[in-house]
Coordinates of C-alpha atoms in Angstrom, one line a residue:
Chain T
M1240 CA 0.0 0.0 0.0
S1241 CA 1.4 3.3 -1.1
F1242 CA 1.5 6.4 1.0
D1243 CA -0.6 8.1 -1.7
Y1244 CA -3.3 5.6 -1.3
F1245 CA -3.3 6.0 2.5
N1246 CA -3.5 9.7 2.0
M1247 CA -6.4 9.4 -0.3
I1248 CA -8.6 7.2 1.9
I1249 CA -7.7 8.7 5.2
R1250 CA -9.0 12.2 4.4
P1251 CA -12.6 11.4 3.9
M1252 CA -12.4 9.0 6.9
L1253 CA -11.2 11.8 9.1
E1254 CA -14.0 13.9 7.8
G1255 CA -16.3 11.1 8.8
T1256 CA -14.7 10.8 12.2
K1257 CA -15.6 14.5 12.8
V1258 CA -19.3 13.5 12.3
T1259 CA -18.8 10.5 14.6
L1260 CA -17.3 12.7 17.4
L1261 CA -19.9 15.4 17.0
L1262 CA -22.7 12.9 17.4
F1263 CA -20.9 11.4 20.4
A1264 CA -20.6 14.8 22.1
I1265 CA -24.1 15.9 21.4
V1266 CA -25.6 12.6 22.7
I1267 CA -23.5 12.8 25.9
V1268 CA -24.3 16.4 26.6
F1269 CA -28.1 16.0 26.1
S1270 CA -28.8 12.5 27.2
L1271 CA -27.2 12.6 30.6
P1272 CA -29.4 15.4 32.0
L1273 CA -32.4 14.1 30.1
G1274 CA -31.7 10.6 31.7
F1275 CA -31.5 12.1 35.1
L1276 CA -34.8 14.0 34.6
I1277 CA -36.4 10.7 33.5
T1278 CA -35.1 9.0 36.7
L1279 CA -36.6 11.8 38.8
L1280 CA -39.9 11.5 37.0
A1281 CA -39.9 7.7 37.4
R1282 CA -39.6 8.3 41.2
S1283 CA -42.4 10.9 41.2
R1284 CA -45.1 10.6 43.8
F1285 CA -47.6 11.1 41.0
K1286 CA -48.4 7.7 39.7
I1287 CA -49.2 8.8 36.2
V1288 CA -45.9 10.6 35.8
S1289 CA -43.8 7.7 37.1
W1290 CA -45.9 5.3 35.0
L1291 CA -45.1 7.3 31.9
A1292 CA -41.4 7.6 32.7
N1293 CA -41.2 3.8 33.3
G1294 CA -43.1 3.1 30.2
Y1295 CA -40.7 5.2 28.2
I1296 CA -37.7 3.4 29.6
F1297 CA -39.4 0.0 28.9
V1298 CA -40.2 0.9 25.2
I1299 CA -36.8 2.4 24.5
R1300 CA -34.8 -0.3 26.1
G1301 CA -37.0 -3.0 24.7
T1302 CA -36.6 -2.1 21.0
P1303 CA -33.5 -1.8 18.8
L1304 CA -31.8 1.5 18.5
L1305 CA -31.6 0.9 14.7
L1306 CA -35.4 0.5 14.6
Q1307 CA -35.8 3.8 16.5
L1308 CA -33.5 5.6 14.2
L1309 CA -35.3 4.3 11.1
I1310 CA -38.6 5.4 12.6
I1311 CA -37.4 8.9 13.4
C1312 CA -35.5 9.4 10.1
F1313 CA -37.9 7.7 7.7
G1314 CA -41.0 6.7 9.6
L1315 CA -42.2 10.0 11.1
P1316 CA -42.3 11.8 7.7
M1317 CA -44.7 9.1 6.4
I1318 CA -47.4 9.8 9.0
P1319 CA -50.4 11.2 7.1
G1320 CA -51.2 14.8 7.8
I1321 CA -48.4 15.8 10.2
G1322 CA -45.6 13.9 8.5
E1323 CA -44.5 16.7 6.3
Y1324 CA -43.7 18.8 9.4
L1325 CA -41.5 16.0 10.8
V1326 CA -39.0 16.0 8.1
L1327 CA -35.8 16.9 9.8
P1328 CA -32.2 17.1 8.5
R1329 CA -31.0 13.6 8.7
F1330 CA -28.2 14.3 11.2
T1331 CA -30.5 16.2 13.5
A1332 CA -33.1 13.4 13.3
A1333 CA -30.4 10.8 14.1
C1334 CA -29.1 13.0 17.1
I1335 CA -32.7 13.0 18.5
G1336 CA -32.9 9.3 18.2
F1337 CA -29.6 8.7 19.9
V1338 CA -30.4 11.1 22.7
L1339 CA -33.8 9.6 23.4
N1340 CA -32.3 6.2 23.4
Y1341 CA -29.3 6.8 25.6
A1342 CA -31.3 8.9 28.0
A1343 CA -33.4 5.8 28.8
Y1344 CA -30.2 3.7 29.6
F1345 CA -28.8 6.5 31.7
A1346 CA -32.1 6.9 33.5
E1347 CA -31.8 3.3 34.6
I1348 CA -28.2 3.7 35.6
F1349 CA -29.0 6.8 37.7
R1350 CA -31.9 4.9 39.3
G1351 CA -29.4 2.4 40.6
G1352 CA -27.1 5.2 41.7
L1353 CA -29.8 6.8 43.7
L1354 CA -30.8 3.5 45.3
A1355 CA -27.2 3.1 46.5
I1356 CA -27.3 6.3 48.5
D1357 CA -28.2 5.8 52.2
K1358 CA -31.4 7.4 53.3
G1359 CA -29.4 8.9 56.2
Q1360 CA -27.9 11.3 53.8
Y1361 CA -31.3 12.8 53.0
E1362 CA -32.1 12.9 56.8
A1363 CA -28.8 14.6 57.7
A1364 CA -29.4 17.2 55.0
Q1365 CA -32.9 17.7 56.1
V1366 CA -32.1 18.4 59.8
L1367 CA -29.4 20.8 58.6
G1368 CA -32.2 22.7 57.0
M1369 CA -31.5 22.0 53.4
N1370 CA -34.5 21.9 51.0
R1371 CA -35.0 19.2 48.5
W1372 CA -33.3 21.0 45.6
Q1373 CA -30.2 21.9 47.8
T1374 CA -30.0 18.3 49.0
L1375 CA -30.2 16.9 45.5
R1376 CA -27.6 19.4 44.2
V1377 CA -24.9 19.3 46.8
I1378 CA -25.4 16.0 48.6
I1379 CA -27.1 13.4 46.3
I1380 CA -25.9 14.2 42.8
P1381 CA -22.2 14.2 43.6
Q1382 CA -22.5 10.9 45.4
M1383 CA -24.6 9.5 42.6
I1384 CA -22.0 10.4 40.1
R1385 CA -19.4 8.5 41.9
V1386 CA -21.5 5.3 42.0
T1387 CA -22.7 5.7 38.4
L1388 CA -19.4 6.6 36.7
P1389 CA -18.3 3.1 35.9
P1390 CA -21.6 2.0 34.2
I1391 CA -21.8 5.4 32.5
S1392 CA -18.3 5.0 31.1
N1393 CA -19.4 1.6 29.8
E1394 CA -22.3 3.2 28.0
A1395 CA -20.1 6.0 26.6
I1396 CA -17.8 3.5 25.0
T1397 CA -20.7 1.6 23.6
L1398 CA -21.9 4.9 22.2
V1399 CA -18.7 5.5 20.3
K1400 CA -19.3 2.3 18.4
D1401 CA -23.1 2.8 18.1
T1402 CA -22.4 6.0 16.1
S1403 CA -21.7 3.7 13.2
L1404 CA -25.5 3.1 13.0
L1405 CA -25.6 6.4 11.3
Y1406 CA -24.5 4.4 8.3
A1407 CA -27.9 2.8 8.2
V1408 CA -29.7 6.1 7.9
A1409 CA -27.3 7.4 5.3
V1410 CA -25.5 10.1 7.4
P1411 CA -21.9 10.0 6.1
E1412 CA -19.6 9.2 9.0
L1413 CA -16.5 7.2 9.6
L1414 CA -17.8 3.8 8.7
H1415 CA -19.6 5.2 5.6
F1416 CA -16.4 6.5 4.1
A1417 CA -14.6 3.3 4.9
Q1418 CA -17.3 1.3 3.2
T1419 CA -17.2 3.6 0.1
A1420 CA -13.5 3.1 -0.2
V1421 CA -13.8 -0.7 0.2
N1422 CA -16.5 -0.8 -2.6
R1423 CA -14.5 1.4 -4.8
D1424 CA -11.0 0.0 -4.4
F1425 CA -11.8 -3.6 -3.6
T1426 CA -9.6 -3.8 -0.6
I1427 CA -10.2 -4.3 3.1
V1428 CA -7.6 -1.8 4.2
P1429 CA -10.2 1.0 4.9
Y1430 CA -12.0 -1.4 7.3
F1431 CA -8.8 -1.9 9.1
F1432 CA -8.3 1.9 9.4
A1433 CA -11.8 2.5 10.5
G1434 CA -11.3 0.0 13.3
L1435 CA -8.1 1.6 14.3
I1436 CA -9.7 5.0 14.5
Y1437 CA -12.5 3.7 16.7
L1438 CA -9.9 2.1 18.9
I1439 CA -8.0 5.4 19.2
I1440 CA -11.2 7.2 20.2
T1441 CA -12.1 4.7 22.8
F1442 CA -8.5 4.6 24.1
F1443 CA -8.5 8.3 24.9
L1444 CA -12.1 8.2 26.1
T1445 CA -11.1 5.5 28.6
I1446 CA -8.2 7.6 29.9
V1447 CA -10.5 10.6 30.4
L1448 CA -13.1 8.5 32.2
K1449 CA -10.6 6.8 34.5
R1450 CA -9.3 10.3 35.5
L1451 CA -12.9 11.3 36.2
E1452 CA -13.4 8.2 38.4
Q1453 CA -10.3 9.0 40.3
K1454 CA -11.5 12.6 40.9
Y1455 CA -14.7 11.2 42.3
Q1456 CA -13.0 8.9 44.8
F1457 CA -13.3 11.3 47.7
E1458 CA -10.1 10.1 49.5
Chain E
M1395 CA -44.8 27.0 79.1
A1396 CA -41.5 25.1 79.1
F1397 CA -38.9 25.4 76.5
I1398 CA -39.9 22.2 74.9
E1399 CA -43.5 21.1 75.5
I1400 CA -44.6 17.7 74.2
S1401 CA -48.1 16.4 74.8
G1402 CA -50.2 13.5 73.7
L1403 CA -47.8 12.5 71.0
K1404 CA -49.0 9.4 69.0
K1405 CA -47.4 7.6 66.2
S1406 CA -48.1 4.3 64.4
F1407 CA -46.4 2.4 61.6
G1408 CA -49.3 0.6 60.0
N1409 CA -51.0 -1.2 62.9
Q1410 CA -47.9 -1.1 65.1
V1411 CA -48.1 1.6 67.7
V1412 CA -44.7 3.2 68.4
L1413 CA -45.6 6.2 70.4
K1414 CA -48.6 5.7 72.6
N1415 CA -49.2 9.0 74.4
I1416 CA -46.1 10.8 75.1
S1417 CA -46.1 13.9 77.2
F1418 CA -43.2 15.7 78.9
S1419 CA -41.5 19.0 78.9
V1420 CA -37.9 20.1 78.9
E1421 CA -36.6 23.3 80.4
K1422 CA -34.0 25.5 78.8
N1423 CA -30.4 24.3 79.6
E1424 CA -31.8 21.0 80.8
V1425 CA -30.2 17.7 79.8
V1426 CA -32.6 14.8 79.5
A1427 CA -31.5 11.3 78.9
I1428 CA -34.0 8.9 77.3
I1429 CA -33.3 5.2 78.1
G1430 CA -35.2 2.0 77.4
P1431 CA -35.1 -1.2 75.5
S1432 CA -34.8 -1.2 71.7
G1433 CA -38.1 -0.8 70.0
S1434 CA -39.4 1.3 72.8
G1435 CA -39.9 4.3 70.6
K1436 CA -37.0 6.5 71.9
S1437 CA -35.6 7.1 68.5
T1438 CA -39.0 7.7 66.9
L1439 CA -39.7 10.3 69.6
L1440 CA -36.5 12.2 68.7
R1441 CA -37.1 11.9 65.0
S1442 CA -40.6 13.2 65.4
M1443 CA -39.2 16.4 66.9
V1444 CA -37.3 17.2 63.7
Q1445 CA -39.9 16.0 61.2
L1446 CA -38.0 12.9 60.2
E1447 CA -41.2 11.1 61.2
T1448 CA -44.7 12.5 61.0
V1449 CA -46.8 12.0 64.0
D1450 CA -50.5 11.0 64.0
A1451 CA -51.6 13.1 67.0
G1452 CA -50.3 15.4 69.8
S1453 CA -48.5 18.6 70.1
V1454 CA -44.9 19.8 70.1
A1455 CA -44.1 23.4 71.0
I1456 CA -40.6 24.8 71.0
D1457 CA -39.8 28.1 72.8
G1458 CA -43.6 28.8 73.0
E1459 CA -44.3 28.2 69.3
Y1460 CA -46.3 25.2 68.1
F1461 CA -44.5 23.0 65.7
I1462 CA -47.3 20.5 65.8
K1463 CA -50.6 21.3 67.4
D1464 CA -53.1 18.5 68.0
G1465 CA -51.6 16.4 65.2
R1466 CA -51.5 19.4 62.8
Y1467 CA -48.1 20.7 61.6
A1468 CA -47.5 24.5 61.5
D1469 CA -47.1 26.2 58.2
S1470 CA -43.8 25.4 56.4
K1471 CA -42.2 28.7 57.3
T1472 CA -42.8 28.2 61.0
V1473 CA -41.6 24.6 60.8
K1474 CA -38.5 25.7 59.0
S1475 CA -37.7 28.4 61.5
L1476 CA -38.3 26.1 64.5
M1477 CA -36.1 23.4 62.9
T1478 CA -33.2 25.7 62.7
K1479 CA -33.2 25.8 66.5
I1480 CA -32.6 22.0 66.7
G1481 CA -29.5 20.1 65.8
M1482 CA -29.4 16.3 65.5
V1483 CA -26.7 13.7 65.8
F1484 CA -27.3 10.2 64.4
Q1485 CA -26.2 6.8 65.5
Q1486 CA -24.6 6.2 62.1
F1487 CA -23.1 9.8 61.9
H1488 CA -24.4 10.3 58.3
L1489 CA -21.5 12.5 57.4
F1490 CA -21.4 13.5 53.7
P1491 CA -18.7 11.1 52.3
H1492 CA -18.0 13.3 49.2
L1493 CA -17.1 16.3 51.3
T1494 CA -14.0 16.9 53.5
V1495 CA -14.5 17.4 57.2
R1496 CA -14.3 21.1 56.8
E1497 CA -16.8 21.1 53.9
N1498 CA -19.1 18.9 56.0
L1499 CA -19.2 21.6 58.6
E1500 CA -19.5 24.5 56.2
I1501 CA -22.0 23.3 53.6
A1502 CA -25.2 24.0 55.5
P1503 CA -24.3 27.4 56.9
R1504 CA -23.2 28.4 53.4
I1505 CA -26.2 27.3 51.4
V1506 CA -29.0 27.3 54.0
K1507 CA -28.1 30.4 56.0
K1508 CA -26.2 32.0 53.2
E1509 CA -23.5 33.0 55.7
D1510 CA -20.3 34.7 54.6
A1511 CA -17.4 32.4 53.7
S1512 CA -15.0 34.0 56.1
I1513 CA -17.4 33.9 59.0
V1514 CA -18.2 30.2 58.3
A1515 CA -14.5 29.4 58.0
R1516 CA -13.8 30.9 61.3
K1517 CA -16.6 29.1 63.0
S1518 CA -15.7 25.7 61.5
E1519 CA -12.1 26.2 62.6
E1520 CA -13.2 27.0 66.1
L1521 CA -15.5 24.0 66.3
L1522 CA -13.0 21.6 64.9
K1523 CA -10.6 22.8 67.5
K1524 CA -13.2 22.3 70.1
V1525 CA -13.8 18.7 69.1
G1526 CA -10.1 18.1 68.7
L1527 CA -10.1 17.5 65.0
L1528 CA -8.5 20.6 63.4
D1529 CA -5.8 18.5 61.9
K1530 CA -8.4 16.5 60.0
S1531 CA -10.0 19.5 58.3
D1532 CA -9.1 18.3 54.8
A1533 CA -9.6 14.6 55.4
Y1534 CA -12.6 12.8 53.9
P1535 CA -14.9 11.0 56.4
G1536 CA -13.9 7.7 54.9
K1537 CA -10.5 8.2 56.5
L1538 CA -11.8 8.8 60.0
S1539 CA -12.5 6.4 62.9
G1540 CA -16.0 6.1 64.2
G1541 CA -15.3 8.4 67.2
Q1542 CA -13.8 11.0 65.0
K1543 CA -16.8 10.8 62.6
Q1544 CA -19.2 11.3 65.4
R1545 CA -17.2 14.3 66.7
V1546 CA -17.4 15.8 63.2
A1547 CA -21.1 15.1 63.1
I1548 CA -21.5 17.0 66.4
A1549 CA -19.5 19.9 65.2
R1550 CA -21.5 19.9 61.9
A1551 CA -24.8 20.2 63.9
L1552 CA -23.3 23.0 66.1
M1553 CA -22.4 25.0 63.0
M1554 CA -26.1 25.9 62.6
E1555 CA -26.0 27.3 66.2
P1556 CA -28.9 25.3 67.5
E1557 CA -30.5 25.9 70.9
I1558 CA -31.4 22.3 71.3
M1559 CA -29.3 19.2 70.5
L1560 CA -30.8 15.8 69.9
F1561 CA -28.6 12.8 70.2
D1562 CA -29.9 9.5 68.8
E1563 CA -27.7 6.8 70.4
P1564 CA -24.5 8.7 69.5
T1565 CA -22.2 6.1 70.8
S1566 CA -24.0 2.9 69.9
A1567 CA -22.2 2.4 66.6
L1568 CA -18.8 2.9 68.1
D1569 CA -16.2 0.5 69.4
P1570 CA -16.2 0.7 73.2
E1571 CA -12.7 2.4 73.3
L1572 CA -14.0 5.2 71.1
T1573 CA -17.1 6.2 73.1
G1574 CA -15.1 8.2 75.6
E1575 CA -14.0 10.8 73.1
V1576 CA -17.5 11.4 72.0
L1577 CA -18.9 11.5 75.5
Q1578 CA -16.2 14.0 76.4
V1579 CA -17.4 16.4 73.6
M1580 CA -21.0 16.0 74.8
R1581 CA -19.9 16.7 78.4
A1582 CA -18.4 20.0 77.2
L1583 CA -21.7 20.9 75.6
V1584 CA -23.5 20.2 78.9
K1585 CA -21.1 22.6 80.6
E1586 CA -22.0 25.2 78.0
Q1587 CA -25.6 24.7 79.1
M1588 CA -26.9 23.4 75.8
T1589 CA -30.4 22.0 76.0
M1590 CA -30.0 18.3 75.2
L1591 CA -32.1 15.3 74.6
V1592 CA -30.0 12.2 74.5
V1593 CA -31.2 8.7 73.6
T1594 CA -28.5 6.5 75.0
H1595 CA -27.5 3.1 76.3
E1596 CA -24.6 4.7 78.3
M1597 CA -26.1 4.5 81.7
E1598 CA -23.0 5.8 83.4
F1599 CA -23.2 8.9 81.2
A1600 CA -26.9 9.4 81.8
R1601 CA -26.4 9.1 85.5
E1602 CA -23.5 11.5 85.5
V1603 CA -24.7 14.4 83.2
A1604 CA -28.5 14.2 82.9
D1605 CA -30.7 16.4 84.9
R1606 CA -33.5 14.0 84.3
V1607 CA -33.9 10.5 83.0
I1608 CA -36.9 9.3 81.0
F1609 CA -37.4 5.5 80.9
M1610 CA -39.5 4.4 77.9
D1611 CA -40.9 1.0 77.1
G1612 CA -43.5 -0.1 74.6
G1613 CA -44.0 3.4 73.2
E1614 CA -44.8 5.1 76.5
I1615 CA -43.0 6.9 79.2
V1616 CA -42.9 4.5 82.1
E1617 CA -41.0 6.6 84.6
M1618 CA -39.3 9.9 84.6
G1619 CA -37.2 11.6 87.3
R1620 CA -33.8 12.5 88.7
P1621 CA -31.0 10.1 87.6
L1622 CA -30.3 9.1 91.2
T1623 CA -33.9 8.2 91.8
I1624 CA -34.3 6.3 88.5
F1625 CA -31.1 4.4 88.8
T1626 CA -31.1 3.6 92.5
N1627 CA -34.7 3.6 93.4
P1628 CA -37.0 3.0 90.4
R1629 CA -40.6 2.7 91.2
H1630 CA -41.8 0.5 88.3
E1631 CA -41.2 -3.1 87.8
R1632 CA -40.4 -2.6 84.1
T1633 CA -37.7 0.0 85.0
K1634 CA -36.2 -2.3 87.5
L1635 CA -36.1 -5.2 85.0
F1636 CA -34.5 -3.1 82.4
L1637 CA -31.9 -1.6 84.7
K1638 CA -31.0 -5.0 86.0
R1639 CA -30.3 -6.2 82.5
V1640 CA -28.2 -3.3 81.3
V1641 CA -26.3 -2.1 84.4

């Protein structure tokens, strides 16, 4: 393999990597808070609210992400009457699908994290005069983060690879450009590079997450 | 009206009655020890006074203001202002594990009372000195012994400048050799004339520092009086039986 060939295929793949990373960042930024909100709703005293939140988690976790993406990108615009208003730019639609999906998983992770916090923490905060919001913000959430960081890291790494599902809804990303090169040049080298790029991303992500875990050790 | 006035307090968990009909009062600067077998309702009584449990009936007044009147809670503003007068120390400490010792002390005054950082810092230093843990300011609770944790918990409660301190079995979770340091801090509070309600199994401590001892059994106050009377000359059979077992 010549250097020229490497140069030719690596450029579009790096372009695709940008899309991959952008999707990753958007999903992390939006699905974590949304997931936490869903957890809180699932714990609501109002039965109907918690029922809806749990129903949401059930449906999202119980169906394939790929199906959800297909529905949002291609299914919604086909709904008679309102469909024409639901045609979104493909990347935007995919982002929405990913955020909605990952939020459900994060919600479940946060639920476990909250269960792990001793009820004495709430009581101590209460007798010190903190209100619910203050308790959540300064006592509960920081402790929940510590407990949930390992499973969240796991999801984050899965997300890096799940971004390749964009391929199925025809948003050009890393895997798309690799596939194009494979079809065109009849060689598996681009697949190999694509794999390498995913590995590099997860490698750095792992380092960042380990650092975060150390920061939340409280020792 | 006494400083703390409790009358007709009732509380059930399902069909299990935990507080039957509790009435007593506490004067300012008084130290009251509450003793009794486990499951007698001692902890529930203390917890009811800071709204960690809701009662079914009865009244609690603090400093002349009703917190609960005939089973009805005062409006949230009154409740909140009354709660700031009460500090509580738990058997299991309940320190915030993600905050350093100093942060444990300073968090509530900072965000609840919105006190100035420098004032809070001075206060926390003073209190840590008082409980003998100034050198642990920057340690996380995970690195402390049980006795040290409980001393931090006492200092944390004192940061809010309460007029009443409730202790819910403060030494029961400690190794025997660590109870002394906690009791010593509590003795210092007694000397400063803090009004205290102490649920305890430390009979020696109760005898020594309490102005009055309340013996509870089966959700009711069986006997109440001066420590000397209760410990040396109890009137009720149940009190005698209990003391025989624990002393």
